[in-house]
Amino acid sequence: MARVKRAVNAVKKRRKIFKLAKGYFGAKSKQYRTAKAAVMKSLKYAYIGRKLKKRDFRKLWIARINAAARINGLSYSRLINGLKKAGVQVNRKMLAELAVNDAGAFARIAETAKEKLNA
């Protein structure tokens, strides 16, 4: 049986880990074993962070919509309920954008929601 010479592949494998670990503090960027552990943990945190980012943005949009809705005499939940009844299909991202940058347009949307709630 011929023996397997792994030198090139082993170096490539380590190089990939060290490239990802570049800039880490101390041994985490110098020693393969600690670098590998740090990179694995970092990638795990990055994956989790991508999921958390979506939650954080939705929370931010809802807070902005709620603030603008209260200026127009509604709560967030009543505004959303009124928009659903009116058949207005605007997502929270766009509502938040309107609340921040175009108060007039948001006020018109809030009026539409109020009319459907009172009717």
Coordinates of N, CA, C and O in Angstrom, one line a residue:
M1 N 0.9 -1.2 0.0 CA 0.0 0.0 0.0 C 0.9 1.2 0.0 O 1.8 1.4 0.8
A2 N 0.6 2.1 -0.9 CA 1.4 3.4 -1.0 C 1.0 4.3 0.2 O -0.2 4.4 0.5
R3 N 2.0 5.0 0.7 CA 1.7 5.9 1.8 C 1.2 7.3 1.2 O 1.5 7.6 0.1
V4 N 0.4 8.0 2.0 CA -0.2 9.2 1.5 C 0.7 10.3 2.1 O 0.9 10.4 3.3
K5 N 1.1 11.2 1.2 CA 1.9 12.4 1.6 C 1.0 13.6 1.7 O 0.5 14.0 0.6
R6 N 0.7 14.1 2.9 CA -0.3 15.1 3.1 C 0.2 16.5 3.1 O -0.5 17.4 3.4
A7 N 1.5 16.7 3.0 CA 2.1 18.0 3.3 C 1.4 19.2 2.6 O 1.0 20.1 3.3
V8 N 1.1 19.1 1.4 CA 0.5 20.2 0.6 C -0.9 20.5 1.1 O -1.3 21.6 1.4
N9 N -1.7 19.4 1.3 CA -3.1 19.5 1.7 C -3.2 20.0 3.1 O -4.0 20.9 3.5
A10 N -2.3 19.6 4.0 CA -2.3 20.0 5.4 C -2.0 21.5 5.5 O -2.6 22.2 6.3
V11 N -1.0 21.9 4.7 CA -0.7 23.4 4.7 C -1.8 24.2 4.2 O -2.2 25.2 4.8
K12 N -2.5 23.7 3.2 CA -3.7 24.5 2.6 C -4.8 24.6 3.7 O -5.4 25.6 3.8
K13 N -5.0 23.5 4.4 CA -6.0 23.5 5.4 C -5.7 24.4 6.5 O -6.6 25.2 6.9
R14 N -4.5 24.4 7.0 CA -4.1 25.4 8.0 C -4.1 26.8 7.6 O -4.5 27.7 8.3
R15 N -3.7 27.0 6.3 CA -3.6 28.4 5.8 C -5.0 29.0 5.8 O -5.2 30.2 6.1
K16 N -6.0 28.2 5.4 CA -7.4 28.6 5.4 C -7.9 29.1 6.8 O -8.5 30.2 6.9
I17 N -7.6 28.3 7.8 CA -7.9 28.7 9.2 C -7.2 29.9 9.6 O -7.8 30.8 10.2
F18 N -5.9 30.0 9.4 CA -5.1 31.2 9.8 C -5.6 32.5 9.1 O -5.6 33.5 9.7
K19 N -6.1 32.3 7.8 CA -6.6 33.5 7.1 C -7.8 34.0 7.8 O -8.0 35.2 7.9
L20 N -8.7 33.1 8.2 CA -9.9 33.5 8.9 C -9.6 34.0 10.3 O -10.4 34.9 10.8
A21 N -8.5 33.6 10.9 CA -8.2 34.0 12.3 C -7.3 35.2 12.3 O -6.9 35.6 13.4
K22 N -7.0 35.8 11.2 CA -6.2 37.0 11.1 C -6.7 38.1 12.0 O -7.9 38.4 11.9
G23 N -5.9 38.7 12.8 CA -6.3 39.8 13.6 C -6.8 39.4 15.0 O -7.1 40.2 15.8
Y24 N -7.0 38.1 15.3 CA -7.4 37.6 16.6 C -6.3 37.9 17.6 O -5.1 37.9 17.2
F25 N -6.6 38.0 18.8 CA -5.7 38.3 19.9 C -4.8 37.1 20.3 O -5.3 36.0 20.4
G26 N -3.5 37.4 20.4 CA -2.6 36.4 21.0 C -2.5 35.1 20.2 O -2.4 35.1 18.9
A27 N -2.5 34.0 20.9 CA -2.3 32.6 20.3 C -3.4 32.3 19.3 O -3.2 31.4 18.4
K28 N -4.6 32.9 19.4 CA -5.7 32.6 18.6 C -5.5 32.8 17.1 O -6.2 32.3 16.2
S29 N -4.4 33.6 16.8 CA -4.1 33.9 15.4 C -2.8 33.2 15.0 O -2.4 33.3 13.9
K30 N -2.1 32.6 16.0 CA -0.7 32.0 15.8 C -0.7 30.5 15.8 O 0.1 29.9 15.1
Q31 N -1.5 29.9 16.7 CA -1.4 28.5 16.9 C -2.6 27.8 16.3 O -3.7 28.3 16.5
Y32 N -2.4 26.7 15.5 CA -3.4 26.1 14.7 C -4.6 25.7 15.6 O -5.8 26.0 15.3
R33 N -4.3 25.0 16.7 CA -5.4 24.4 17.5 C -6.3 25.5 18.1 O -7.5 25.4 18.0
T34 N -5.7 26.5 18.6 CA -6.5 27.6 19.2 C -7.2 28.4 18.1 O -8.3 28.9 18.3
A35 N -6.5 28.6 17.0 CA -7.1 29.4 15.9 C -8.3 28.6 15.4 O -9.3 29.3 15.1
K36 N -8.2 27.3 15.3 CA -9.3 26.6 14.7 C -10.5 26.7 15.6 O -11.7 26.9 15.2
A37 N -10.3 26.6 17.0 CA -11.4 26.7 17.9 C -12.0 28.1 17.9 O -13.3 28.2 17.9
A38 N -11.2 29.1 17.8 CA -11.7 30.5 17.7 C -12.5 30.7 16.5 O -13.5 31.4 16.5
V39 N -12.0 30.2 15.3 CA -12.7 30.4 14.1 C -14.0 29.7 14.1 O -15.1 30.3 13.7
M40 N -14.1 28.5 14.6 CA -15.3 27.7 14.7 C -16.4 28.5 15.5 O -17.5 28.6 15.2
K41 N -15.9 29.0 16.7 CA -16.8 29.8 17.5 C -17.3 31.1 16.9 O -18.4 31.5 16.9
S42 N -16.3 31.7 16.2 CA -16.7 33.0 15.5 C -17.7 32.7 14.4 O -18.7 33.5 14.2
L43 N -17.6 31.7 13.6 CA -18.5 31.4 12.6 C -19.9 31.0 13.2 O -20.9 31.4 12.6
K44 N -19.9 30.4 14.3 CA -21.2 30.1 15.0 C -21.8 31.4 15.4 O -23.0 31.6 15.2
Y45 N -21.1 32.3 16.0 CA -21.6 33.6 16.4 C -22.1 34.4 15.2 O -23.1 35.1 15.3
A46 N -21.4 34.3 14.1 CA -21.8 35.0 12.9 C -23.1 34.5 12.4 O -24.0 35.3 12.0
Y47 N -23.3 33.2 12.4 CA -24.6 32.6 12.0 C -25.7 33.0 12.8 O -26.8 33.5 12.3
I48 N -25.5 33.0 14.2 CA -26.5 33.4 15.1 C -26.8 34.9 14.9 O -28.0 35.3 14.9
G49 N -25.8 35.7 14.7 CA -26.0 37.1 14.5 C -26.8 37.5 13.3 O -27.6 38.5 13.3
R50 N -26.7 36.7 12.2 CA -27.5 37.0 11.0 C -29.0 36.8 11.3 O -29.8 37.4 10.7
K51 N -29.3 35.8 12.2 CA -30.7 35.6 12.6 C -31.2 36.7 13.5 O -32.3 37.2 13.4
L52 N -30.3 37.1 14.5 CA -30.7 38.2 15.4 C -30.9 39.5 14.7 O -31.7 40.3 15.2
K53 N -30.1 39.8 13.7 CA -30.2 41.0 13.0 C -31.6 41.3 12.4 O -32.2 42.4 12.5
K54 N -32.3 40.2 11.9 CA -33.6 40.3 11.4 C -34.6 40.7 12.5 O -35.5 41.5 12.3
R55 N -34.4 40.1 13.7 CA -35.3 40.4 14.8 C -35.1 41.8 15.3 O -36.1 42.5 15.6
D56 N -33.8 42.3 15.3 CA -33.5 43.6 15.8 C -34.1 44.7 14.9 O -34.7 45.7 15.4
F57 N -34.0 44.4 13.6 CA -34.6 45.4 12.7 C -36.1 45.5 12.8 O -36.7 46.6 12.7
R58 N -36.7 44.3 12.9 CA -38.2 44.3 13.0 C -38.6 45.1 14.3 O -39.6 45.9 14.3
K59 N -37.9 44.9 15.4 CA -38.2 45.6 16.6 C -38.0 47.1 16.4 O -38.9 47.9 16.9
L60 N -37.0 47.5 15.7 CA -36.8 48.9 15.4 C -37.9 49.5 14.6 O -38.4 50.6 14.9
W61 N -38.3 48.8 13.5 CA -39.4 49.3 12.7 C -40.7 49.5 13.5 O -41.4 50.5 13.4
I62 N -41.0 48.5 14.4 CA -42.2 48.5 15.2 C -42.2 49.7 16.1 O -43.2 50.4 16.3
A63 N -41.0 50.0 16.7 CA -40.9 51.1 17.6 C -41.1 52.4 16.9 O -41.8 53.3 17.4
R64 N -40.5 52.5 15.7 CA -40.7 53.8 14.9 C -42.2 54.0 14.5 O -42.7 55.1 14.5
I65 N -42.8 52.9 14.1 CA -44.2 52.9 13.6 C -45.1 53.3 14.8 O -46.0 54.2 14.7
N66 N -44.8 52.7 16.0 CA -45.6 53.0 17.2 C -45.5 54.5 17.6 O -46.5 55.1 17.9
A67 N -44.3 55.0 17.5 CA -44.1 56.4 17.9 C -44.8 57.3 16.9 O -45.5 58.3 17.4
A68 N -44.8 57.1 15.6 CA -45.5 57.9 14.6 C -47.0 57.7 14.8 O -47.7 58.7 14.6
A69 N -47.4 56.5 15.1 CA -48.9 56.2 15.2 C -49.4 57.0 16.4 O -50.5 57.5 16.3
R70 N -48.7 57.0 17.5 CA -49.2 57.7 18.7 C -49.2 59.2 18.4 O -50.1 59.9 19.0
I71 N -48.4 59.8 17.6 CA -48.5 61.2 17.2 C -49.8 61.4 16.5 O -50.4 62.5 16.6
N72 N -50.2 60.4 15.7 CA -51.5 60.5 14.9 C -52.7 60.0 15.7 O -53.7 59.7 15.1
G73 N -52.5 59.8 17.0 CA -53.7 59.4 17.8 C -54.1 57.9 17.7 O -55.2 57.6 18.0
L74 N -53.2 57.1 17.4 CA -53.4 55.6 17.4 C -52.3 54.9 18.1 O -51.2 55.4 18.3
S75 N -52.6 53.7 18.5 CA -51.5 52.8 19.0 C -51.0 52.0 17.9 O -51.7 51.9 16.8
Y76 N -49.9 51.3 18.0 CA -49.4 50.5 17.0 C -50.4 49.4 16.6 O -50.6 49.2 15.4
S77 N -50.9 48.7 17.6 CA -51.8 47.5 17.2 C -53.1 48.0 16.6 O -53.5 47.3 15.6
R78 N -53.6 49.1 17.0 CA -54.8 49.6 16.3 C -54.5 50.1 14.9 O -55.3 49.9 14.0
L79 N -53.3 50.7 14.7 CA -52.9 51.1 13.3 C -52.8 49.9 12.4 O -53.4 49.9 11.3
I80 N -52.2 48.8 12.9 CA -52.0 47.6 12.0 C -53.3 47.0 11.8 O -53.6 46.5 10.6
N81 N -54.2 46.9 12.8 CA -55.5 46.3 12.6 C -56.3 47.1 11.6 O -57.0 46.6 10.7
G82 N -56.3 48.5 11.7 CA -57.0 49.3 10.8 C -56.5 49.2 9.3 O -57.3 49.1 8.4
L83 N -55.2 49.0 9.2 CA -54.6 48.8 7.8 C -55.0 47.5 7.3 O -55.3 47.4 6.1
K84 N -55.1 46.5 8.1 CA -55.5 45.1 7.6 C -57.0 45.2 7.2 O -57.4 44.7 6.1
K85 N -57.8 45.9 8.0 CA -59.3 46.0 7.6 C -59.4 46.8 6.3 O -60.3 46.6 5.5
A86 N -58.6 47.8 6.1 CA -58.6 48.7 4.9 C -58.1 48.0 3.7 O -58.2 48.4 2.6
G87 N -57.4 46.9 3.9 CA -56.7 46.1 2.8 C -55.5 46.8 2.3 O -55.0 46.5 1.2
V88 N -54.8 47.6 3.2 CA -53.6 48.3 2.8 C -52.5 47.3 3.1 O -52.3 46.9 4.2
Q89 N -51.7 46.9 2.1 CA -50.6 46.0 2.3 C -49.3 46.7 2.2 O -48.6 46.6 1.1
V90 N -48.9 47.3 3.3 CA -47.6 47.9 3.3 C -46.8 47.3 4.4 O -47.3 47.1 5.6
N91 N -45.6 46.8 4.1 CA -44.8 46.1 5.2 C -44.3 47.0 6.2 O -44.2 48.3 6.0
R92 N -43.8 46.5 7.3 CA -43.4 47.3 8.4 C -42.1 48.1 8.1 O -42.0 49.2 8.6
K93 N -41.3 47.6 7.2 CA -40.1 48.3 6.8 C -40.5 49.6 6.1 O -39.9 50.7 6.4
M94 N -41.4 49.5 5.2 CA -41.8 50.7 4.5 C -42.6 51.7 5.4 O -42.5 52.9 5.2
L95 N -43.4 51.1 6.3 CA -44.2 52.0 7.2 C -43.2 52.8 8.1 O -43.4 54.0 8.3
A96 N -42.2 52.1 8.5 CA -41.2 52.8 9.4 C -40.4 53.9 8.6 O -40.1 54.9 9.1
E97 N -40.1 53.6 7.3 CA -39.4 54.5 6.5 C -40.3 55.8 6.3 O -39.8 56.9 6.3
L98 N -41.6 55.5 6.0 CA -42.5 56.7 5.9 C -42.6 57.5 7.2 O -42.7 58.7 7.2
A99 N -42.7 56.8 8.3 CA -42.8 57.4 9.6 C -41.6 58.3 9.9 O -41.8 59.4 10.4
V100 N -40.4 57.9 9.5 CA -39.2 58.7 9.7 C -39.1 59.9 8.7 O -38.8 61.0 9.0
N101 N -39.3 59.5 7.4 CA -38.9 60.5 6.3 C -40.1 61.2 5.7 O -39.9 62.3 5.1
D102 N -41.3 60.7 5.8 CA -42.5 61.4 5.2 C -43.7 61.4 6.1 O -44.5 60.5 6.0
A103 N -43.7 62.3 7.1 CA -44.7 62.3 8.1 C -46.1 62.5 7.5 O -47.1 62.0 8.0
G104 N -46.2 63.3 6.4 CA -47.5 63.6 5.8 C -48.1 62.3 5.2 O -49.3 62.1 5.4
A105 N -47.3 61.5 4.5 CA -47.8 60.3 3.9 C -48.2 59.3 5.0 O -49.3 58.6 4.9
F106 N -47.4 59.3 6.1 CA -47.8 58.4 7.2 C -49.1 58.8 7.8 O -49.9 58.0 8.2
A107 N -49.3 60.1 8.0 CA -50.6 60.7 8.5 C -51.8 60.2 7.7 O -52.8 59.9 8.2
R108 N -51.6 60.3 6.4 CA -52.7 59.9 5.5 C -53.0 58.4 5.7 O -54.2 58.0 5.7
I109 N -52.0 57.6 5.8 CA -52.1 56.1 6.0 C -52.8 55.9 7.4 O -53.7 55.1 7.5
A110 N -52.5 56.7 8.4 CA -53.1 56.6 9.7 C -54.5 57.0 9.7 O -55.4 56.3 10.3
E111 N -54.9 58.0 8.9 CA -56.3 58.4 8.7 C -57.1 57.3 8.1 O -58.2 57.0 8.5
T112 N -56.5 56.6 7.1 CA -57.2 55.5 6.4 C -57.5 54.4 7.4 O -58.6 53.8 7.5
A113 N -56.5 54.1 8.3 CA -56.7 53.1 9.3 C -57.8 53.5 10.3 O -58.6 52.7 10.7
K114 N -57.8 54.8 10.7 CA -58.8 55.3 11.7 C -60.2 55.2 11.1 O -61.1 54.8 11.8
E115 N -60.4 55.5 9.8 CA -61.7 55.4 9.2 C -62.2 54.0 9.2 O -63.4 53.8 9.5
K116 N -61.3 53.1 8.9 CA -61.8 51.7 8.9 C -62.1 51.1 10.3 O -63.0 50.3 10.5
L117 N -61.4 51.7 11.3 CA -61.6 51.2 12.7 C -63.0 51.8 13.2 O -63.7 51.1 13.9
N118 N -63.3 53.0 12.8 CA -64.5 53.7 13.2 C -65.8 53.2 12.4 O -66.9 53.3 12.9
A119 N -65.5 52.7 11.2 CA -66.7 52.3 10.4 C -67.2 51.0 10.8 O -66.7 50.2 11.5

